[in-house]
mmCIF file of C-alpha atoms and ligand atoms in Angstrom:
data_model
loop_
_atom_site.group_PDB
_atom_site.id
_atom_site.type_symbol
_atom_site.label_atom_id
_atom_site.label_comp_id
_atom_site.label_asym_id
_atom_site.label_seq_id
_atom_site.Cartn_x
_atom_site.Cartn_y
_atom_site.Cartn_z
ATOM 1 C CA UNK A 25 -29.901 -8.438 1.390
ATOM 2 C CA UNK A 26 -27.133 -6.109 0.961
ATOM 3 C CA UNK A 27 -23.643 -8.101 -0.366
ATOM 4 C CA UNK A 28 -20.946 -7.263 3.117
ATOM 5 C CA UNK A 29 -17.578 -6.969 2.323
ATOM 6 C CA UNK A 30 -14.343 -7.191 4.273
ATOM 7 C CA UNK A 31 -11.357 -4.655 3.881
ATOM 8 C CA UNK A 32 -8.540 -5.444 5.871
ATOM 9 C CA UNK A 33 -6.023 -2.180 6.744
ATOM 10 C CA UNK A 34 -8.482 0.103 5.594
ATOM 11 C CA UNK A 35 -7.645 2.495 7.958
ATOM 12 C CA UNK A 36 -3.864 2.916 6.205
ATOM 13 C CA UNK A 37 -2.772 4.578 3.831
ATOM 14 C CA UNK A 38 -3.817 2.544 0.921
ATOM 15 C CA UNK A 39 -7.012 0.717 2.466
ATOM 16 C CA UNK A 40 -8.316 4.407 3.332
ATOM 17 C CA UNK A 41 -8.675 5.026 -0.487
ATOM 18 C CA UNK A 42 -10.389 1.372 -1.291
ATOM 19 C CA UNK A 43 -12.907 2.175 1.314
ATOM 20 C CA UNK A 44 -13.707 5.345 0.516
ATOM 21 C CA UNK A 45 -14.021 4.454 -3.680
ATOM 22 C CA UNK A 46 -16.122 1.419 -2.075
ATOM 23 C CA UNK A 47 -18.673 2.955 0.164
ATOM 24 C CA UNK A 48 -19.229 5.990 -2.077
ATOM 25 C CA UNK A 49 -19.668 3.869 -5.031
ATOM 26 C CA UNK A 50 -21.867 0.948 -3.628
ATOM 27 C CA UNK A 51 -24.486 1.750 -2.047
ATOM 28 C CA UNK A 52 -25.260 -1.524 -2.046
ATOM 29 C CA UNK A 53 -22.440 -3.290 -0.377
ATOM 30 C CA UNK A 54 -22.268 -3.298 3.219
ATOM 31 C CA UNK A 55 -18.322 -1.915 3.910
ATOM 32 C CA UNK A 56 -16.457 -3.053 7.077
ATOM 33 C CA UNK A 57 -13.436 -1.874 7.524
ATOM 34 C CA UNK A 58 -10.743 -4.966 9.718
ATOM 35 C CA UNK A 59 -8.184 -2.991 11.107
ATOM 36 C CA UNK A 60 -5.398 -3.231 14.228
ATOM 37 C CA UNK A 61 -4.887 0.820 14.242
ATOM 38 C CA UNK A 62 -0.935 -0.218 14.247
ATOM 39 C CA UNK A 63 1.246 3.329 14.124
ATOM 40 C CA UNK A 64 0.044 3.042 10.404
ATOM 41 C CA UNK A 65 -3.609 2.858 11.033
ATOM 42 C CA UNK A 66 -5.736 6.345 11.125
ATOM 43 C CA UNK A 67 -9.264 6.878 11.333
ATOM 44 C CA UNK A 68 -8.770 10.184 10.393
ATOM 45 C CA UNK A 69 -8.309 9.085 7.038
ATOM 46 C CA UNK A 70 -11.913 8.266 6.788
ATOM 47 C CA UNK A 71 -13.841 11.127 8.491
ATOM 48 C CA UNK A 72 -15.449 12.173 5.426
ATOM 49 C CA UNK A 73 -17.063 8.878 5.261
ATOM 50 C CA UNK A 74 -17.325 7.047 8.946
ATOM 51 C CA UNK A 75 -21.204 7.814 9.446
ATOM 52 C CA UNK A 76 -22.116 6.384 6.051
ATOM 53 C CA UNK A 77 -24.787 3.491 6.387
ATOM 54 C CA UNK A 78 -22.933 1.015 4.891
ATOM 55 C CA UNK A 79 -19.709 1.496 6.021
ATOM 56 C CA UNK A 80 -18.578 -0.352 9.818
ATOM 57 C CA UNK A 81 -15.376 -0.137 11.636
ATOM 58 C CA UNK A 82 -14.238 -2.903 13.641
ATOM 59 C CA UNK A 83 -10.579 -2.715 15.610
ATOM 60 C CA UNK A 84 -9.457 -5.793 15.476
ATOM 61 C CA UNK A 85 -6.120 -8.081 14.689
ATOM 62 C CA UNK A 86 -5.737 -10.378 11.841
ATOM 63 C CA UNK A 87 -3.239 -12.310 13.900
ATOM 64 C CA UNK A 88 -5.975 -12.886 16.514
ATOM 65 C CA UNK A 89 -7.448 -16.647 14.715
ATOM 66 C CA UNK A 90 -9.990 -16.875 17.249
ATOM 67 C CA UNK A 91 -11.323 -13.163 16.742
ATOM 68 C CA UNK A 92 -11.264 -13.628 13.024
ATOM 69 C CA UNK A 93 -13.055 -16.467 12.745
ATOM 70 C CA UNK A 94 -15.874 -14.932 14.866
ATOM 71 C CA UNK A 95 -15.882 -12.238 12.858
ATOM 72 C CA UNK A 96 -16.554 -13.946 9.648
ATOM 73 C CA UNK A 97 -18.925 -15.987 11.652
ATOM 74 C CA UNK A 98 -20.875 -13.093 12.920
ATOM 75 C CA UNK A 99 -21.055 -10.720 9.276
ATOM 76 C CA UNK A 100 -20.900 -13.912 6.802
ATOM 77 C CA UNK A 101 -18.948 -12.023 4.279
ATOM 78 C CA UNK A 102 -19.270 -12.570 0.533
ATOM 79 C CA UNK A 103 -16.116 -11.190 -0.335
ATOM 80 C CA UNK A 104 -12.604 -10.191 0.932
ATOM 81 C CA UNK A 105 -10.321 -7.511 0.441
ATOM 82 C CA UNK A 106 -7.169 -8.046 1.864
ATOM 83 C CA UNK A 107 -4.812 -5.055 2.797
ATOM 84 C CA UNK A 108 -3.780 -5.052 5.937
ATOM 85 C CA UNK A 109 -0.031 -5.630 6.596
ATOM 86 C CA UNK A 110 3.084 -4.567 7.937
ATOM 87 C CA UNK A 111 4.241 -2.386 5.034
ATOM 88 C CA UNK A 112 7.644 -0.550 5.484
ATOM 89 C CA UNK A 113 10.876 -2.464 4.382
ATOM 90 C CA UNK A 114 12.865 -0.363 6.855
ATOM 91 C CA UNK A 115 11.319 -1.695 9.824
ATOM 92 C CA UNK A 116 10.731 -5.431 8.206
ATOM 93 C CA UNK A 117 14.728 -4.843 8.424
ATOM 94 C CA UNK A 118 14.996 -4.017 12.354
ATOM 95 C CA UNK A 119 11.903 -6.174 13.443
ATOM 96 C CA UNK A 120 11.179 -9.148 10.765
ATOM 97 C CA UNK A 121 9.002 -10.898 13.519
ATOM 98 C CA UNK A 122 6.345 -8.420 13.304
ATOM 99 C CA UNK A 123 6.172 -8.738 9.373
ATOM 100 C CA UNK A 124 6.075 -12.614 9.672
ATOM 101 C CA UNK A 125 3.210 -12.170 11.887
ATOM 102 C CA UNK A 126 0.777 -10.015 10.465
ATOM 103 C CA UNK A 127 1.773 -10.593 6.822
ATOM 104 C CA UNK A 128 1.753 -14.540 6.338
ATOM 105 C CA UNK A 129 0.354 -15.651 9.575
ATOM 106 C CA UNK A 130 -2.504 -12.909 9.861
ATOM 107 C CA UNK A 131 -3.263 -13.771 6.131
ATOM 108 C CA UNK A 132 -3.685 -17.802 6.910
ATOM 109 C CA UNK A 133 -5.994 -16.664 9.631
ATOM 110 C CA UNK A 134 -8.445 -14.740 7.166
ATOM 111 C CA UNK A 135 -7.854 -17.919 4.369
ATOM 112 C CA UNK A 136 -8.797 -20.569 6.836
ATOM 113 C CA UNK A 137 -12.007 -18.396 8.245
ATOM 114 C CA UNK A 138 -13.284 -17.210 4.683
ATOM 115 C CA UNK A 139 -12.500 -21.284 3.515
ATOM 116 C CA UNK A 140 -14.793 -22.034 6.480
ATOM 117 C CA UNK A 141 -17.340 -19.838 6.041
ATOM 118 C CA UNK A 142 -17.505 -20.832 2.513
ATOM 119 C CA UNK A 143 -16.922 -24.686 2.770
ATOM 120 C CA UNK A 144 -19.533 -25.874 0.139
ATOM 121 C CA UNK A 145 -20.805 -22.532 -1.237
ATOM 122 C CA UNK A 146 -18.145 -20.739 -2.928
ATOM 123 C CA UNK A 147 -20.207 -19.540 -5.921
ATOM 124 C CA UNK A 148 -20.039 -15.278 -5.764
ATOM 125 C CA UNK A 149 -17.939 -15.237 -3.180
ATOM 126 C CA UNK A 150 -14.088 -13.782 -3.822
ATOM 127 C CA UNK A 151 -11.266 -13.462 -1.604
ATOM 128 C CA UNK A 152 -8.527 -11.035 -3.071
ATOM 129 C CA UNK A 153 -4.981 -10.519 -1.839
ATOM 130 C CA UNK A 154 -3.625 -7.211 -2.493
ATOM 131 C CA UNK A 155 0.505 -7.428 -2.999
ATOM 132 C CA UNK A 156 3.229 -5.732 -4.243
ATOM 133 C CA UNK A 157 6.090 -5.728 -6.818
ATOM 134 C CA UNK A 158 8.773 -6.117 -4.415
ATOM 135 C CA UNK A 159 8.318 -9.940 -4.637
ATOM 136 C CA UNK A 160 9.657 -10.564 -7.976
ATOM 137 C CA UNK A 161 12.717 -9.136 -6.485
ATOM 138 C CA UNK A 162 15.427 -6.141 -7.912
ATOM 139 C CA UNK A 163 15.628 -5.405 -11.777
ATOM 140 C CA UNK A 164 19.376 -4.259 -13.613
ATOM 141 C CA UNK A 165 19.259 -1.747 -16.315
ATOM 142 C CA UNK A 166 17.006 -3.295 -18.372
ATOM 143 C CA UNK A 167 13.646 -5.601 -18.198
ATOM 144 C CA UNK A 168 9.892 -5.522 -16.775
ATOM 145 C CA UNK A 169 8.102 -7.651 -13.855
ATOM 146 C CA UNK A 170 5.409 -9.212 -15.506
ATOM 147 C CA UNK A 171 2.791 -12.107 -13.921
ATOM 148 C CA UNK A 172 5.026 -14.842 -14.735
ATOM 149 C CA UNK A 173 8.895 -13.627 -13.604
ATOM 150 C CA UNK A 174 10.047 -15.565 -10.771
ATOM 151 C CA UNK A 175 9.336 -14.842 -6.871
ATOM 152 C CA UNK A 176 12.883 -13.442 -5.960
ATOM 153 C CA UNK A 177 11.864 -11.732 -2.698
ATOM 154 C CA UNK A 178 14.942 -10.349 -0.975
ATOM 155 C CA UNK A 179 13.804 -7.925 2.277
ATOM 156 C CA UNK A 180 11.606 -9.327 5.333
ATOM 157 C CA UNK A 181 8.899 -7.412 3.861
ATOM 158 C CA UNK A 182 8.966 -8.470 0.563
ATOM 159 C CA UNK A 183 9.657 -12.265 1.659
ATOM 160 C CA UNK A 184 6.946 -12.103 3.936
ATOM 161 C CA UNK A 185 4.563 -10.694 1.101
ATOM 162 C CA UNK A 186 5.887 -13.478 -1.435
ATOM 163 C CA UNK A 187 4.783 -16.095 0.993
ATOM 164 C CA UNK A 188 1.738 -14.817 1.971
ATOM 165 C CA UNK A 189 1.084 -14.704 -2.152
ATOM 166 C CA UNK A 190 1.693 -18.474 -2.174
ATOM 167 C CA UNK A 191 -0.159 -19.363 0.921
ATOM 168 C CA UNK A 192 -3.382 -17.061 -0.909
ATOM 169 C CA UNK A 193 -2.457 -20.047 -4.220
ATOM 170 C CA UNK A 194 -2.256 -22.926 -2.117
ATOM 171 C CA UNK A 195 -5.655 -22.250 -1.122
ATOM 172 C CA UNK A 196 -7.164 -21.938 -4.309
ATOM 173 C CA UNK A 197 -5.076 -24.818 -5.790
ATOM 174 C CA UNK A 198 -5.866 -27.247 -2.720
ATOM 175 C CA UNK A 199 -9.005 -26.227 -1.219
ATOM 176 C CA UNK A 200 -10.614 -24.276 -4.361
ATOM 177 C CA UNK A 201 -10.693 -21.178 -2.697
ATOM 178 C CA UNK A 202 -11.740 -17.986 -5.230
ATOM 179 C CA UNK A 203 -8.972 -15.807 -5.047
ATOM 180 C CA UNK A 204 -6.881 -13.216 -7.008
ATOM 181 C CA UNK A 205 -4.107 -11.447 -6.446
ATOM 182 C CA UNK A 206 -2.451 -7.938 -7.531
ATOM 183 C CA UNK A 207 0.931 -6.990 -6.990
ATOM 184 C CA UNK A 208 1.879 -3.392 -7.234
ATOM 185 C CA UNK A 209 4.250 -0.592 -7.991
ATOM 186 C CA UNK A 210 5.010 2.189 -5.622
ATOM 187 C CA UNK A 211 2.087 4.417 -4.589
ATOM 188 C CA UNK A 212 1.879 7.938 -4.243
ATOM 189 C CA UNK A 213 -0.691 9.937 -2.796
ATOM 190 C CA UNK A 214 -2.152 11.597 0.571
ATOM 191 C CA UNK A 215 -2.286 10.057 3.610
ATOM 192 C CA UNK A 216 0.451 7.993 3.449
ATOM 193 C CA UNK A 217 2.891 7.905 6.393
ATOM 194 C CA UNK A 218 5.883 9.764 6.632
ATOM 195 C CA UNK A 219 7.981 7.510 7.064
ATOM 196 C CA UNK A 220 8.247 6.788 3.321
ATOM 197 C CA UNK A 221 9.948 8.327 0.622
ATOM 198 C CA UNK A 222 7.941 11.414 -0.440
ATOM 199 C CA UNK A 223 5.472 12.153 2.292
ATOM 200 C CA UNK A 224 8.695 12.151 4.368
ATOM 201 C CA UNK A 225 10.755 14.136 2.092
ATOM 202 C CA UNK A 226 7.790 16.945 2.432
ATOM 203 C CA UNK A 227 7.869 17.242 5.522
ATOM 204 C CA UNK A 228 11.325 17.580 6.569
ATOM 205 C CA UNK A 229 11.203 20.434 3.629
ATOM 206 C CA UNK A 230 8.970 22.091 5.660
ATOM 207 C CA UNK A 231 10.968 21.761 8.805
ATOM 208 C CA UNK A 232 14.399 22.514 6.698
ATOM 209 C CA UNK A 233 15.690 19.346 8.159
ATOM 210 C CA UNK A 234 18.089 17.009 5.693
ATOM 211 C CA UNK A 235 16.988 14.972 2.403
ATOM 212 C CA UNK A 236 18.349 11.436 3.536
ATOM 213 C CA UNK A 237 19.357 9.912 0.606
ATOM 214 C CA UNK A 238 19.686 6.026 1.164
ATOM 215 C CA UNK A 239 22.839 5.015 -1.209
ATOM 216 C CA UNK A 240 23.627 7.240 -3.902
ATOM 217 C CA UNK A 241 19.896 7.571 -4.793
ATOM 218 C CA UNK A 242 20.393 5.748 -8.408
ATOM 219 C CA UNK A 243 17.841 2.758 -7.054
ATOM 220 C CA UNK A 244 14.599 3.384 -9.059
ATOM 221 C CA UNK A 245 11.247 2.787 -8.140
ATOM 222 C CA UNK A 246 7.863 2.794 -10.420
ATOM 223 C CA UNK A 247 5.187 5.184 -8.993
ATOM 224 C CA UNK A 248 1.138 4.899 -9.512
ATOM 225 C CA UNK A 249 -1.272 7.532 -7.580
ATOM 226 C CA UNK A 250 -2.823 5.764 -4.694
ATOM 227 C CA UNK A 251 -6.465 6.532 -6.186
ATOM 228 C CA UNK A 252 -5.604 5.019 -9.749
ATOM 229 C CA UNK A 253 -4.236 1.837 -7.561
ATOM 230 C CA UNK A 254 -7.817 1.284 -5.809
ATOM 231 C CA UNK A 255 -9.453 1.708 -9.480
ATOM 232 C CA UNK A 256 -7.685 -0.922 -10.870
ATOM 233 C CA UNK A 257 -8.464 -2.929 -7.379
ATOM 234 C CA UNK A 258 -12.453 -2.349 -7.959
ATOM 235 C CA UNK A 259 -12.069 -3.351 -11.539
ATOM 236 C CA UNK A 260 -9.843 -6.668 -10.275
ATOM 237 C CA UNK A 261 -12.494 -7.416 -7.852
ATOM 238 C CA UNK A 262 -15.240 -6.888 -10.003
ATOM 239 C CA UNK A 263 -14.386 -8.354 -13.400
ATOM 240 C CA UNK A 264 -10.896 -10.460 -12.202
ATOM 241 C CA UNK A 265 -10.666 -13.710 -13.444
ATOM 242 C CA UNK A 266 -10.486 -16.103 -10.245
ATOM 243 C CA UNK A 267 -6.998 -18.254 -9.901
ATOM 244 C CA UNK A 268 -4.937 -15.136 -11.879
ATOM 245 C CA UNK A 269 -2.775 -12.409 -10.855
ATOM 246 C CA UNK A 270 -2.337 -9.119 -12.266
ATOM 247 C CA UNK A 271 0.542 -6.748 -12.249
ATOM 248 C CA UNK A 272 -0.163 -3.068 -11.619
ATOM 249 C CA UNK A 273 2.117 0.179 -12.509
ATOM 250 C CA UNK A 274 2.429 3.361 -13.385
ATOM 251 C CA UNK A 275 4.820 3.259 -16.542
ATOM 252 C CA UNK A 276 6.737 5.921 -14.409
ATOM 253 C CA UNK A 277 9.784 5.484 -13.523
ATOM 254 C CA UNK A 278 12.215 8.163 -11.410
ATOM 255 C CA UNK A 279 15.445 7.187 -9.567
ATOM 256 C CA UNK A 280 15.290 8.392 -6.392
ATOM 257 C CA UNK A 281 17.047 11.391 -6.386
ATOM 258 C CA UNK A 282 15.760 12.787 -9.798
ATOM 259 C CA UNK A 283 12.544 12.180 -7.714
ATOM 260 C CA UNK A 284 13.217 14.029 -4.570
ATOM 261 C CA UNK A 285 15.204 16.750 -6.838
ATOM 262 C CA UNK A 286 11.896 17.390 -9.059
ATOM 263 C CA UNK A 287 10.116 17.480 -5.380
ATOM 264 C CA UNK A 288 12.561 19.953 -4.121
ATOM 265 C CA UNK A 289 12.123 22.284 -6.841
ATOM 266 C CA UNK A 290 8.300 22.056 -6.834
ATOM 267 C CA UNK A 291 8.180 22.482 -2.664
ATOM 268 C CA UNK A 292 10.646 25.974 -3.721
ATOM 269 C CA UNK A 293 7.981 27.355 -5.536
ATOM 270 C CA UNK A 294 5.233 26.468 -3.447
ATOM 271 C CA UNK A 295 6.904 28.205 -0.281
ATOM 272 C CA UNK A 296 8.125 31.319 -2.590
ATOM 273 C CA UNK A 297 11.420 29.992 -1.694
ATOM 274 C CA UNK A 298 14.473 30.296 -4.307
ATOM 275 C CA UNK A 299 14.953 27.324 -6.331
ATOM 276 C CA UNK A 300 17.371 25.635 -5.037
ATOM 277 C CA UNK A 301 16.867 26.005 -1.319
ATOM 278 C CA UNK A 302 15.397 22.611 -0.392
ATOM 279 C CA UNK A 303 18.089 20.513 -2.675
ATOM 280 C CA UNK A 304 20.512 21.713 -0.259
ATOM 281 C CA UNK A 305 19.012 19.972 1.795
ATOM 282 C CA UNK A 306 19.629 16.411 0.296
ATOM 283 C CA UNK A 307 22.019 14.496 2.048
ATOM 284 C CA UNK A 308 23.653 10.955 0.891
ATOM 285 C CA UNK A 309 23.353 8.321 3.963
ATOM 286 C CA UNK A 310 24.301 4.653 4.186
ATOM 287 C CA UNK A 311 22.366 2.499 2.133
ATOM 288 C CA UNK A 312 20.226 0.162 3.275
ATOM 289 C CA UNK A 313 20.730 -3.224 3.487
ATOM 290 C CA UNK A 314 20.230 -5.271 0.838
ATOM 291 C CA UNK A 315 18.483 -2.152 -0.904
ATOM 292 C CA UNK A 316 16.847 -3.320 -4.618
ATOM 293 C CA UNK A 317 17.769 -1.127 -7.542
ATOM 294 C CA UNK A 318 14.842 -1.108 -10.104
ATOM 295 C CA UNK A 319 11.614 -2.077 -9.825
ATOM 296 C CA UNK A 320 9.334 -1.666 -13.397
ATOM 297 C CA UNK A 321 6.097 -3.496 -14.078
ATOM 298 C CA UNK A 322 4.839 -4.724 -17.156
ATOM 299 C CA UNK A 323 0.677 -3.616 -17.068
ATOM 300 C CA UNK A 324 -0.293 -5.129 -20.030
ATOM 301 C CA UNK A 325 -2.344 -7.829 -18.564
ATOM 302 C CA UNK A 326 -4.415 -5.892 -16.390
ATOM 303 C CA UNK A 327 -4.735 -3.820 -19.704
ATOM 304 C CA UNK A 328 -5.610 -6.039 -22.115
ATOM 305 C CA UNK A 329 -7.963 -8.230 -19.977
ATOM 306 C CA UNK A 330 -9.843 -5.535 -18.303
ATOM 307 C CA UNK A 331 -8.995 -2.320 -19.963
ATOM 308 C CA UNK A 332 -7.058 -0.705 -17.021
ATOM 309 C CA UNK A 333 -4.789 1.858 -17.261
ATOM 310 C CA UNK A 334 -3.493 4.913 -14.660
ATOM 311 C CA UNK A 335 -5.989 7.901 -14.873
ATOM 312 C CA UNK A 336 -3.594 10.666 -13.360
ATOM 313 C CA UNK A 337 -0.440 11.586 -15.103
ATOM 314 C CA UNK A 338 2.027 11.812 -13.004
ATOM 315 C CA UNK A 339 2.788 15.555 -13.049
ATOM 316 C CA UNK A 340 -1.167 15.889 -11.679
ATOM 317 C CA UNK A 341 -0.764 13.577 -9.417
ATOM 318 C CA UNK A 342 2.312 14.881 -8.097
ATOM 319 C CA UNK A 343 1.359 18.504 -7.628
ATOM 320 C CA UNK A 344 -1.938 17.250 -6.391
ATOM 321 C CA UNK A 345 -0.300 15.201 -3.537
ATOM 322 C CA UNK A 346 2.325 18.160 -2.821
ATOM 323 C CA UNK A 347 -0.969 20.400 -1.872
ATOM 324 C CA UNK A 348 -2.643 17.892 0.517
ATOM 325 C CA UNK A 349 0.577 17.398 2.228
ATOM 326 C CA UNK A 350 0.831 21.167 2.330
ATOM 327 C CA UNK A 351 -2.790 21.545 3.798
ATOM 328 C CA UNK A 352 -2.864 19.402 5.851
ATOM 329 C CA UNK A 353 -0.337 20.303 8.266
ATOM 330 C CA UNK A 354 -2.761 18.996 11.310
ATOM 331 C CA UNK A 355 -3.114 15.334 9.880
ATOM 332 C CA UNK A 356 0.781 15.384 10.103
ATOM 333 C CA UNK A 357 1.597 16.801 12.569
ATOM 334 C CA UNK A 358 -0.867 14.688 14.594
ATOM 335 C CA UNK A 359 0.675 11.277 13.373
ATOM 336 C CA UNK A 360 4.058 11.937 14.073
ATOM 337 C CA UNK A 361 3.591 11.177 17.812
ATOM 338 C CA UNK A 362 6.401 9.956 20.281
ATOM 339 C CA UNK A 363 6.563 6.956 18.778
ATOM 340 C CA UNK A 364 7.322 8.086 15.221
ATOM 341 C CA UNK A 365 10.029 10.376 16.756
ATOM 342 C CA UNK A 366 11.883 7.314 18.333
ATOM 343 C CA UNK A 367 11.727 5.083 15.105
ATOM 344 C CA UNK A 368 13.029 8.470 13.255
ATOM 345 C CA UNK A 369 16.308 9.043 15.611
ATOM 346 C CA UNK A 370 17.112 5.419 15.129
ATOM 347 C CA UNK A 371 16.481 4.815 11.765
ATOM 348 C CA UNK A 372 18.836 7.783 10.555
ATOM 349 C CA UNK A 373 21.200 8.862 13.206
ATOM 350 C CA UNK A 374 23.478 6.295 12.977
ATOM 351 C CA UNK A 375 23.538 6.650 8.999
HETATM 352 P P1 NAD B 403 -0.046 0.491 5.777
HETATM 353 O O1 NAD B 403 0.783 0.472 6.272
HETATM 354 O O2 NAD B 403 -0.115 2.679 5.218
HETATM 355 O O3 NAD B 403 -1.551 0.424 6.114
HETATM 356 C C1 NAD B 403 -1.475 -0.730 6.329
HETATM 357 C C2 NAD B 403 -2.495 -0.766 7.905
HETATM 358 O O4 NAD B 403 -2.551 -2.482 7.770
HETATM 359 C C3 NAD B 403 -2.749 0.433 8.728
HETATM 360 O O5 NAD B 403 -4.399 0.682 8.793
HETATM 361 C C4 NAD B 403 -2.394 -1.112 9.926
HETATM 362 O O6 NAD B 403 -3.131 -0.396 10.905
HETATM 363 C C5 NAD B 403 -3.122 -2.225 9.599
HETATM 364 N N1 NAD B 403 -2.585 -3.538 10.491
HETATM 365 C C6 NAD B 403 -1.353 -3.511 10.679
HETATM 366 N N2 NAD B 403 -1.115 -4.672 10.737
HETATM 367 C C7 NAD B 403 -2.315 -5.819 10.973
HETATM 368 C C8 NAD B 403 -3.370 -6.522 12.017
HETATM 369 N N3 NAD B 403 -1.644 -7.238 12.321
HETATM 370 N N4 NAD B 403 -4.260 -6.863 12.189
HETATM 371 C C9 NAD B 403 -4.948 -5.787 11.248
HETATM 372 N N5 NAD B 403 -4.549 -4.608 10.778
HETATM 373 C C10 NAD B 403 -3.780 -4.560 10.583
HETATM 374 O O7 NAD B 403 0.223 0.176 4.329
HETATM 375 P P2 NAD B 403 -0.201 0.706 2.712
HETATM 376 O O8 NAD B 403 1.058 1.279 2.039
HETATM 377 O O9 NAD B 403 -1.965 1.052 2.421
HETATM 378 O O10 NAD B 403 -0.202 -0.847 1.785
HETATM 379 C C11 NAD B 403 -1.745 -1.519 2.005
HETATM 380 C C12 NAD B 403 -1.430 -3.077 1.132
HETATM 381 O O11 NAD B 403 -0.874 -2.412 -0.028
HETATM 382 C C13 NAD B 403 -0.170 -3.818 1.699
HETATM 383 O O12 NAD B 403 -0.641 -5.282 1.492
HETATM 384 C C14 NAD B 403 0.989 -3.444 1.396
HETATM 385 O O13 NAD B 403 2.578 -4.989 1.085
HETATM 386 C C15 NAD B 403 0.270 -3.583 -0.634
HETATM 387 N N6 NAD B 403 1.045 -2.358 -1.370
HETATM 388 C C16 NAD B 403 1.113 -1.606 -0.957
HETATM 389 C C17 NAD B 403 2.377 -0.606 -1.602
HETATM 390 C C18 NAD B 403 2.906 0.724 -1.252
HETATM 391 O O14 NAD B 403 3.347 1.643 -2.152
HETATM 392 N N7 NAD B 403 2.445 1.822 -0.368
HETATM 393 C C19 NAD B 403 2.606 -0.714 -3.200
HETATM 394 C C20 NAD B 403 1.658 -2.234 -3.360
HETATM 395 C C21 NAD B 403 1.362 -2.972 -2.398
HETATM 396 P P1 TYD B 404 9.863 3.395 0.088
HETATM 397 O O1 TYD B 404 9.195 4.685 0.082
HETATM 398 O O2 TYD B 404 10.437 3.216 1.420
HETATM 399 O O3 TYD B 404 9.492 2.410 -0.803
HETATM 400 P P2 TYD B 404 10.082 1.136 -1.215
HETATM 401 O O4 TYD B 404 11.342 0.730 -0.519
HETATM 402 O O5 TYD B 404 9.068 -0.052 -0.727
HETATM 403 O O6 TYD B 404 10.235 1.181 -2.743
HETATM 404 O O7 TYD B 404 11.116 3.909 -0.464
HETATM 405 C C1 TYD B 404 11.283 4.826 -1.414
HETATM 406 C C2 TYD B 404 12.811 4.410 -2.071
HETATM 407 O O8 TYD B 404 13.425 5.899 -1.486
HETATM 408 C C3 TYD B 404 13.436 3.181 -2.381
HETATM 409 O O9 TYD B 404 14.721 3.020 -2.673
HETATM 410 C C4 TYD B 404 14.203 3.762 -0.775
HETATM 411 C C5 TYD B 404 14.245 5.004 -0.804
HETATM 412 N N1 TYD B 404 14.829 5.708 0.307
HETATM 413 C C6 TYD B 404 15.463 7.154 0.226
HETATM 414 O O10 TYD B 404 16.482 7.224 -0.809
HETATM 415 N N2 TYD B 404 15.365 7.819 1.888
HETATM 416 C C7 TYD B 404 14.413 7.156 2.846
HETATM 417 O O11 TYD B 404 14.624 8.028 3.834
HETATM 418 C C8 TYD B 404 13.483 6.812 2.575
HETATM 419 C C9 TYD B 404 12.359 5.981 3.598
HETATM 420 C C10 TYD B 404 13.452 5.642 1.133
#
């Protein structure tokens, strides 16, 4: 019998890279991708693997307890990798409730279904919760987040992820559910919805639209190539110790303005424009409410314990990412639907 692994949110940005890796690398697993296909979920992300015999897609919502319970009873999963979430900070500021429902209630539904299914036989089972470094709050100019940094979430998104992290740990301590967690920094790469900084800027340069920089552009993020995150997730799922948390990062900090300027210069070269053309599109707009100043990750635990570190240099991953968006204009055009255009107008018109 093949091991049955549930991956939630597999049609999204990071989830699709994780599903591809697991389907290709582990023919001995049956991979079940559960995704509600919200605006951020796109099955086109997985068209290269969707006919593989060890892959099944199920459309469904993790907020629906009856559906989730039935799914666990039907497939009798051996493991869960939980990535489904509402993931965009700006949306969490305008609509916090959607984040509470999916990120908190949805996670508890999965925990309950796993607890019920694995009752009395927890051996060889694993519930892996994928989370973010944003739960730790905002750093000043120095220091890095470690696994023991106290939680201090400051946006509805990060507060909802922090809450789900606490609940996952509570199920470990209270019910002995075999859990493992990771908290990762900002990802970049193919298939990211163009509401997030990097694909948004690439798309706007292509269309000669303003490049909105919040505040002064001096906020700092640590950027990791999404395929390196997927490799870390693979290692943590298989080798991570039960009950433990692993921080994952790229050791690659950029101010937003420096990152966007670099992106502009690479785009000018690729589009055969004079260097400086795209930078003229940079527009400073009203800051994000409660904008976290700096994120940085101390990834020494995963490095020491599991031997993971980023495999792709930023220059290479960044160039590869830009090429992907330039080559996949159909993908971009198809997901930039009427709904997204409405969101974009609301988000930026009054800034
Ligand atoms: P994403 O928004 O691109 O994808 C989320 C996926 O979840 C989508 O396919 C969506 O359809 C699905 N989904 C949303 N609500 C659902 C629901 N109620 N039921 C079932 N499916 C639902 O997100 P992402 O950037 O790929 O992030 C994936 C996970 O990784 C999230 O948990 C996020 O918090 C975490 N994370 C993201 C980053 C990052 O930089 N993007 C960094 C660290 C951690
Ligand atoms: P984002 O990609 O939304 O990720 P996160 O908020 O989870 O870090 O944003 C990355 C950084 O870029 C963040 O500091 C906010 C900033 N930003 C802008 O300056 N302009 C934009 O239009 C967006 C979407 C983000």
